[in-house]
Coordinates of C-alpha atoms in Angstrom, one line a residue:
X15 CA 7.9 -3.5 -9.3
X16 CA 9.9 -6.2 -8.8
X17 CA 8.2 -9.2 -8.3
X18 CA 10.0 -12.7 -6.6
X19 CA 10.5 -16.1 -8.3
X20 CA 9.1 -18.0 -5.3
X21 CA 6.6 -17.7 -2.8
X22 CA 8.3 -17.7 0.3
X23 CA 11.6 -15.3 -1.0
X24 CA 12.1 -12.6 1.3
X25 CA 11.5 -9.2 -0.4
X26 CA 14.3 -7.4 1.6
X27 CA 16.9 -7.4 -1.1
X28 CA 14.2 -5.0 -3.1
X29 CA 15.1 -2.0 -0.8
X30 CA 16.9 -0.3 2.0
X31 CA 14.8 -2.3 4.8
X32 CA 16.0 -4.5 7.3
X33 CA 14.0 -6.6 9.1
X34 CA 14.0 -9.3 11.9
X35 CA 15.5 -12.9 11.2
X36 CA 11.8 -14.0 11.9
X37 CA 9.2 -11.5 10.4
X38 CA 6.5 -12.9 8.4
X39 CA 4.5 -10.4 6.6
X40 CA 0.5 -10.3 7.7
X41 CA -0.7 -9.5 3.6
X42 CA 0.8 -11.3 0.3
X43 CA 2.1 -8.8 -1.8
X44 CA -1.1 -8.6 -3.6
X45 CA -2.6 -7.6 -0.8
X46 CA -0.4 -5.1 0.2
X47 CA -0.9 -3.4 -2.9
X48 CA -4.3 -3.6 -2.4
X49 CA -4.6 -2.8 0.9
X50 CA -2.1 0.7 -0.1
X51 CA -4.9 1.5 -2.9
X52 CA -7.8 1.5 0.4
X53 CA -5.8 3.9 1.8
X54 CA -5.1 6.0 -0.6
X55 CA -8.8 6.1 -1.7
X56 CA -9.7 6.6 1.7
X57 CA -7.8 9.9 2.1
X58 CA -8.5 10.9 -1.6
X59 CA -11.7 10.8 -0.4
X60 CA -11.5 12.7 2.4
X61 CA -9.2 15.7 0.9
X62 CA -11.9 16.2 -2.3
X63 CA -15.0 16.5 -0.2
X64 CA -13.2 18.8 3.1
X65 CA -11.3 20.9 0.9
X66 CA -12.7 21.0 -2.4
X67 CA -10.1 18.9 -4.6
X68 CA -11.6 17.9 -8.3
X69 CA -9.5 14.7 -9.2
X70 CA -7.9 14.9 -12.9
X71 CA -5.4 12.8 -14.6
X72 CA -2.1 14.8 -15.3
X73 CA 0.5 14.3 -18.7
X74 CA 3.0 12.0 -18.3
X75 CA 5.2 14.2 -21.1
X76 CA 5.0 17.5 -22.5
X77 CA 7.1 19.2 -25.2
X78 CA 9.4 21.8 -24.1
X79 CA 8.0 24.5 -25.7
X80 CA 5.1 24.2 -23.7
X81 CA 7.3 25.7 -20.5
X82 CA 5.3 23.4 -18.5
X83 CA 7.9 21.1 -17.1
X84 CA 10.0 23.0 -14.2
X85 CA 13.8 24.1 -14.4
X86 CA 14.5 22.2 -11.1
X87 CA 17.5 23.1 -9.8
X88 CA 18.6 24.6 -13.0
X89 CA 21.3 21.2 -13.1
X90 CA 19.2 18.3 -13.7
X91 CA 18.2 17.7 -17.0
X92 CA 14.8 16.2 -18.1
X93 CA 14.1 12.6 -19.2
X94 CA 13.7 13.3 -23.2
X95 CA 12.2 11.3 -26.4
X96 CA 11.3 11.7 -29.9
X97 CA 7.8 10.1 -30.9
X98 CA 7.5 8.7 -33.9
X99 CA 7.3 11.1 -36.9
X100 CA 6.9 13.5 -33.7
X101 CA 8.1 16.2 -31.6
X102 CA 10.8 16.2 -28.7
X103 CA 8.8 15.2 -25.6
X104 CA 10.5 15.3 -21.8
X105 CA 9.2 13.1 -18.9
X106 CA 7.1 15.7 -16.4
X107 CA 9.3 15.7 -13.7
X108 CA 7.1 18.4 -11.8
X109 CA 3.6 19.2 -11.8
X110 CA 3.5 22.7 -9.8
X111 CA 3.6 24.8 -13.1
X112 CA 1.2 22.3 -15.3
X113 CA -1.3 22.5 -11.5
X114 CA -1.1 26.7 -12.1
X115 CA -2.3 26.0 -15.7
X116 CA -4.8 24.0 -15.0
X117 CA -6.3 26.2 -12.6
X118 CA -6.6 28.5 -15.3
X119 CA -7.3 26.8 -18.1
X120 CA -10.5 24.8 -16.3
X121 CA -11.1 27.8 -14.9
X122 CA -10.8 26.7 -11.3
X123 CA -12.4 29.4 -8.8
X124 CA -10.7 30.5 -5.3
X125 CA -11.2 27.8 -2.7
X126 CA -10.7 25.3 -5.6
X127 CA -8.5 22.6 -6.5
X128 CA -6.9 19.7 -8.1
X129 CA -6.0 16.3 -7.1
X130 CA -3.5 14.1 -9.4
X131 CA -0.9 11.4 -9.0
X132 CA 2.4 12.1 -10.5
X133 CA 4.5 9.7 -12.2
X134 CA 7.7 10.5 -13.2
X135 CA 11.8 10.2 -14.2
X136 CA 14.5 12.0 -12.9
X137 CA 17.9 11.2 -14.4
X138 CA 19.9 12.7 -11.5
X139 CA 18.1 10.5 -8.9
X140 CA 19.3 7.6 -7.4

């Protein structure tokens, strides 16, 4: 996030919105943020008691030998590091094949599932 230099600077230069001459924003940013984390609770909430979701925290990398980070479009190519006296490591940039593990691997029954925020890289994206 970008965050402004002073109070009363108008956020619109952060992204693609336009707004009227004279809009004044009900919530600081601080609570806007805050306010977006209610929500999201709220509905997290809701989905893992009406259909069954079991909330688990998922990788932000993975090594490519793990085939757990998707092709894509077969064009895009991943985010990719070394760690330190470590392996190659990509940035997940999609979770649908690490989900189908984890199904497995937690053995997940039918009617089960999981719930995870994804936080991610693409180099092709603007």
């Amino acid at each position: 996030w970008i965050i402004p230099r002073r109070k009363n600077q108008k956020m619109s230069h952060l992204v693609n919105l336009i707004l009227p001459e004279d809009y004044q924003p009900l919530l600081t940013m601080r609570d806007s943020e805050v306010a977006v984390t209610k929500v999201q609770e709220y509905f997290e909430k809701g989905m893992k008691e009406k259909i069954n979701l079991t909330r688990m925290a998922a990788p932000l990398f993975v090594t490519p030998e793990t085939g757990l980070n998707d092709n894509l479009n077969g064009v895009e190519r991943p985010v990719a590091f070394t760690l330190k006296n470590g392996p190659l490591c990509e940035v997940v940039h999609s979770l649908a094949k690490w989900k189908r593990d984890a199904l497995g691997r937690y053995e997940f029954e039918p009617g089960e599932g999981i719930l995870t925020n994804m936080l991610a890289i693409r180099k092709e994206e603007d």
